[in-house]
Amino acid sequence: MGRHGRDPRAFRVIGYAACSLNDKDYLAEIDAQSQEIEKYYVERLKVNLTSWRVWGHDVPQGTFDIWHDDFCGELTFRQRRRGKNLIYRLQKGDYFLIASSRNSFKNIRDLLRTVKRLIDKGVRVHILDMCLDTEKETGKMILKAIQTCANFKAGRGVKSWNRGITVL
């Protein structure tokens, strides 16, 4: 048995649906995201996961669960009530399905930092509204492109700020 008393070969699939409490359709948005996660799990992942074999042995399946979170747009993923708990609980081999990148992260840097931390732990991240699957080369390429754009924008901001100082 591994950490948390679970078979280390078992995996979990955890979905994450988030919406601001300021959104007038909060419950409808959470429900729509949850349905999107369930559909993705059934249509895309479950087919692949049920046939997993490691060294000729069936891999015991873990659980499927969706976590709901309300948030304030000023909080990073780690500062959110469920976010910090998920980062701690997700383990190597787990699948993490995020319905909405817009609702789940404060900004691009928060997205990149969180996804990198989870990938480093061995978690397989899928961001559904971006069609991002970190297990595939295209997903890795999309992350690198986002990182490049974020770095470019940050560099331009510093240059503009420095230019403004020299004008004064």
PDB file of N, CA and C in Angstrom, residues 20-65:
ATOM      1  N   SER A  20     -17.388  31.559  -9.869  1.00  0.00           N
ATOM      2  CA  SER A  20     -17.478  32.641  -8.898  1.00  0.00           C
ATOM      3  C   SER A  20     -18.878  32.676  -8.287  1.00  0.00           C
ATOM      4  N   LEU A  21     -18.932  32.917  -6.994  1.00  0.00           N
ATOM      5  CA  LEU A  21     -20.231  33.063  -6.337  1.00  0.00           C
ATOM      6  C   LEU A  21     -20.943  34.320  -6.821  1.00  0.00           C
ATOM      7  N   ASN A  22     -20.197  35.249  -7.419  1.00  0.00           N
ATOM      8  CA  ASN A  22     -20.801  36.466  -7.962  1.00  0.00           C
ATOM      9  C   ASN A  22     -21.559  36.208  -9.263  1.00  0.00           C
ATOM     10  N   ASP A  23     -21.305  35.052  -9.872  1.00  0.00           N
ATOM     11  CA  ASP A  23     -22.000  34.686 -11.104  1.00  0.00           C
ATOM     12  C   ASP A  23     -23.457  34.379 -10.760  1.00  0.00           C
ATOM     13  N   LYS A  24     -24.386  35.060 -11.434  1.00  0.00           N
ATOM     14  CA  LYS A  24     -25.806  34.870 -11.096  1.00  0.00           C
ATOM     15  C   LYS A  24     -26.288  33.458 -11.395  1.00  0.00           C
ATOM     16  N   ASP A  25     -25.627  32.769 -12.330  1.00  0.00           N
ATOM     17  CA  ASP A  25     -25.998  31.391 -12.669  1.00  0.00           C
ATOM     18  C   ASP A  25     -24.980  30.406 -12.100  1.00  0.00           C
ATOM     19  N   TYR A  26     -24.555  30.628 -10.860  1.00  0.00           N
ATOM     20  CA  TYR A  26     -23.513  29.817 -10.221  1.00  0.00           C
ATOM     21  C   TYR A  26     -23.808  28.318 -10.314  1.00  0.00           C
ATOM     22  N   LEU A  27     -24.982  27.921  -9.865  1.00  0.00           N
ATOM     23  CA  LEU A  27     -25.311  26.486  -9.838  1.00  0.00           C
ATOM     24  C   LEU A  27     -25.399  25.904 -11.245  1.00  0.00           C
ATOM     25  N   ALA A  28     -25.947  26.655 -12.183  1.00  0.00           N
ATOM     26  CA  ALA A  28     -26.042  26.172 -13.569  1.00  0.00           C
ATOM     27  C   ALA A  28     -24.646  26.014 -14.172  1.00  0.00           C
ATOM     28  N   GLU A  29     -23.738  26.948 -13.876  1.00  0.00           N
ATOM     29  CA  GLU A  29     -22.365  26.871 -14.400  1.00  0.00           C
ATOM     30  C   GLU A  29     -21.626  25.666 -13.817  1.00  0.00           C
ATOM     31  N   ILE A  30     -21.746  25.455 -12.518  1.00  0.00           N
ATOM     32  CA  ILE A  30     -21.105  24.295 -11.880  1.00  0.00           C
ATOM     33  C   ILE A  30     -21.667  23.002 -12.462  1.00  0.00           C
ATOM     34  N   ASP A  31     -22.986  22.952 -12.652  1.00  0.00           N
ATOM     35  CA  ASP A  31     -23.619  21.764 -13.214  1.00  0.00           C
ATOM     36  C   ASP A  31     -23.147  21.512 -14.644  1.00  0.00           C
ATOM     37  N   ALA A  32     -23.044  22.567 -15.453  1.00  0.00           N
ATOM     38  CA  ALA A  32     -22.587  22.423 -16.843  1.00  0.00           C
ATOM     39  C   ALA A  32     -21.143  21.913 -16.885  1.00  0.00           C
ATOM     40  N   GLN A  33     -20.282  22.463 -16.035  1.00  0.00           N
ATOM     41  CA  GLN A  33     -18.888  22.004 -15.986  1.00  0.00           C
ATOM     42  C   GLN A  33     -18.808  20.551 -15.527  1.00  0.00           C
ATOM     43  N   SER A  34     -19.605  20.193 -14.527  1.00  0.00           N
ATOM     44  CA  SER A  34     -19.609  18.808 -14.027  1.00  0.00           C
ATOM     45  C   SER A  34     -20.045  17.841 -15.120  1.00  0.00           C
ATOM     46  N   GLN A  35     -21.065  18.213 -15.883  1.00  0.00           N
ATOM     47  CA  GLN A  35     -21.523  17.365 -16.988  1.00  0.00           C
ATOM     48  C   GLN A  35     -20.450  17.227 -18.057  1.00  0.00           C
ATOM     49  N   GLU A  36     -19.731  18.320 -18.329  1.00  0.00           N
ATOM     50  CA  GLU A  36     -18.655  18.276 -19.320  1.00  0.00           C
ATOM     51  C   GLU A  36     -17.546  17.324 -18.859  1.00  0.00           C
ATOM     52  N   ILE A  37     -17.209  17.368 -17.589  1.00  0.00           N
ATOM     53  CA  ILE A  37     -16.179  16.476 -17.037  1.00  0.00           C
ATOM     54  C   ILE A  37     -16.635  15.020 -17.127  1.00  0.00           C
ATOM     55  N   GLU A  38     -17.871  14.754 -16.734  1.00  0.00           N
ATOM     56  CA  GLU A  38     -18.401  13.386 -16.798  1.00  0.00           C
ATOM     57  C   GLU A  38     -18.420  12.860 -18.224  1.00  0.00           C
ATOM     58  N   LYS A  39     -18.821  13.701 -19.157  1.00  0.00           N
ATOM     59  CA  LYS A  39     -18.857  13.298 -20.569  1.00  0.00           C
ATOM     60  C   LYS A  39     -17.451  12.964 -21.062  1.00  0.00           C
ATOM     61  N   TYR A  40     -16.485  13.805 -20.723  1.00  0.00           N
ATOM     62  CA  TYR A  40     -15.096  13.564 -21.124  1.00  0.00           C
ATOM     63  C   TYR A  40     -14.597  12.256 -20.515  1.00  0.00           C
ATOM     64  N   TYR A  41     -14.896  12.039 -19.256  1.00  0.00           N
ATOM     65  CA  TYR A  41     -14.473  10.812 -18.571  1.00  0.00           C
ATOM     66  C   TYR A  41     -15.053   9.581 -19.268  1.00  0.00           C
ATOM     67  N   VAL A  42     -16.339   9.608 -19.537  1.00  0.00           N
ATOM     68  CA  VAL A  42     -17.005   8.449 -20.139  1.00  0.00           C
ATOM     69  C   VAL A  42     -16.549   8.227 -21.576  1.00  0.00           C
ATOM     70  N   GLU A  43     -16.516   9.312 -22.363  1.00  0.00           N
ATOM     71  CA  GLU A  43     -16.237   9.160 -23.792  1.00  0.00           C
ATOM     72  C   GLU A  43     -14.754   9.055 -24.124  1.00  0.00           C
ATOM     73  N   ARG A  44     -13.903   9.762 -23.398  1.00  0.00           N
ATOM     74  CA  ARG A  44     -12.494   9.829 -23.783  1.00  0.00           C
ATOM     75  C   ARG A  44     -11.586   8.987 -22.906  1.00  0.00           C
ATOM     76  N   LEU A  45     -11.770   9.059 -21.601  1.00  0.00           N
ATOM     77  CA  LEU A  45     -10.829   8.393 -20.703  1.00  0.00           C
ATOM     78  C   LEU A  45     -11.220   6.978 -20.329  1.00  0.00           C
ATOM     79  N   LYS A  46     -12.449   6.761 -19.978  1.00  0.00           N
ATOM     80  CA  LYS A  46     -12.849   5.463 -19.441  1.00  0.00           C
ATOM     81  C   LYS A  46     -12.556   4.323 -20.397  1.00  0.00           C
ATOM     82  N   VAL A  47     -12.727   4.564 -21.682  1.00  0.00           N
ATOM     83  CA  VAL A  47     -12.429   3.538 -22.685  1.00  0.00           C
ATOM     84  C   VAL A  47     -10.960   3.135 -22.582  1.00  0.00           C
ATOM     85  N   ASN A  48     -10.089   4.121 -22.454  1.00  0.00           N
ATOM     86  CA  ASN A  48      -8.663   3.831 -22.367  1.00  0.00           C
ATOM     87  C   ASN A  48      -8.277   3.248 -21.013  1.00  0.00           C
ATOM     88  N   LEU A  49      -8.886   3.761 -19.944  1.00  0.00           N
ATOM     89  CA  LEU A  49      -8.471   3.354 -18.607  1.00  0.00           C
ATOM     90  C   LEU A  49      -8.902   1.939 -18.248  1.00  0.00           C
ATOM     91  N   THR A  50     -10.015   1.474 -18.790  1.00  0.00           N
ATOM     92  CA  THR A  50     -10.488   0.148 -18.412  1.00  0.00           C
ATOM     93  C   THR A  50      -9.589  -0.951 -18.964  1.00  0.00           C
ATOM     94  N   SER A  51      -8.808  -0.645 -19.974  1.00  0.00           N
ATOM     95  CA  SER A  51      -7.966  -1.673 -20.583  1.00  0.00           C
ATOM     96  C   SER A  51      -6.496  -1.555 -20.166  1.00  0.00           C
ATOM     97  N   TRP A  52      -6.216  -0.782 -19.157  1.00  0.00           N
ATOM     98  CA  TRP A  52      -4.827  -0.604 -18.740  1.00  0.00           C
ATOM     99  C   TRP A  52      -4.233  -1.893 -18.187  1.00  0.00           C
ATOM    100  N   ARG A  53      -3.016  -2.164 -18.618  1.00  0.00           N
ATOM    101  CA  ARG A  53      -2.285  -3.314 -18.092  1.00  0.00           C
ATOM    102  C   ARG A  53      -0.850  -2.880 -17.862  1.00  0.00           C
ATOM    103  N   VAL A  54      -0.308  -3.296 -16.744  1.00  0.00           N
ATOM    104  CA  VAL A  54       1.078  -2.988 -16.423  1.00  0.00           C
ATOM    105  C   VAL A  54       1.806  -4.308 -16.222  1.00  0.00           C
ATOM    106  N   TRP A  55       2.847  -4.535 -16.989  1.00  0.00           N
ATOM    107  CA  TRP A  55       3.640  -5.765 -16.928  1.00  0.00           C
ATOM    108  C   TRP A  55       2.754  -7.007 -16.951  1.00  0.00           C
ATOM    109  N   GLY A  56       1.722  -6.959 -17.801  1.00  0.00           N
ATOM    110  CA  GLY A  56       0.856  -8.123 -17.968  1.00  0.00           C
ATOM    111  C   GLY A  56      -0.209  -8.285 -16.909  1.00  0.00           C
ATOM    112  N   HIS A  57      -0.327  -7.350 -15.977  1.00  0.00           N
ATOM    113  CA  HIS A  57      -1.337  -7.439 -14.915  1.00  0.00           C
ATOM    114  C   HIS A  57      -2.324  -6.289 -15.050  1.00  0.00           C
ATOM    115  N   ASP A  58      -3.588  -6.569 -14.720  1.00  0.00           N
ATOM    116  CA  ASP A  58      -4.581  -5.499 -14.730  1.00  0.00           C
ATOM    117  C   ASP A  58      -4.255  -4.485 -13.644  1.00  0.00           C
ATOM    118  N   VAL A  59      -4.388  -3.218 -13.984  1.00  0.00           N
ATOM    119  CA  VAL A  59      -4.163  -2.155 -13.012  1.00  0.00           C
ATOM    120  C   VAL A  59      -5.467  -1.916 -12.258  1.00  0.00           C
ATOM    121  N   PRO A  60      -5.436  -1.979 -10.924  1.00  0.00           N
ATOM    122  CA  PRO A  60      -6.675  -1.718 -10.183  1.00  0.00           C
ATOM    123  C   PRO A  60      -7.119  -0.282 -10.390  1.00  0.00           C
ATOM    124  N   GLN A  61      -8.385  -0.087 -10.687  1.00  0.00           N
ATOM    125  CA  GLN A  61      -8.885   1.257 -10.892  1.00  0.00           C
ATOM    126  C   GLN A  61      -9.219   1.894  -9.559  1.00  0.00           C
ATOM    127  N   GLY A  62      -9.067   3.177  -9.532  1.00  0.00           N
ATOM    128  CA  GLY A  62      -9.368   3.932  -8.324  1.00  0.00           C
ATOM    129  C   GLY A  62     -10.768   4.503  -8.387  1.00  0.00           C
ATOM    130  N   THR A  63     -10.880   5.785  -8.136  1.00  0.00           N
ATOM    131  CA  THR A  63     -12.181   6.413  -8.048  1.00  0.00           C
ATOM    132  C   THR A  63     -12.326   7.533  -9.064  1.00  0.00           C
ATOM    133  N   PHE A  64     -13.573   7.924  -9.282  1.00  0.00           N
ATOM    134  CA  PHE A  64     -13.891   9.085 -10.103  1.00  0.00           C
ATOM    135  C   PHE A  64     -14.688  10.036  -9.226  1.00  0.00           C
ATOM    136  N   ASP A  65     -14.244  11.285  -9.154  1.00  0.00           N
ATOM    137  CA  ASP A  65     -14.915  12.257  -8.295  1.00  0.00           C
ATOM    138  C   ASP A  65     -14.774  13.644  -8.914  1.00  0.00           C
TER     139      ASP A  65
END
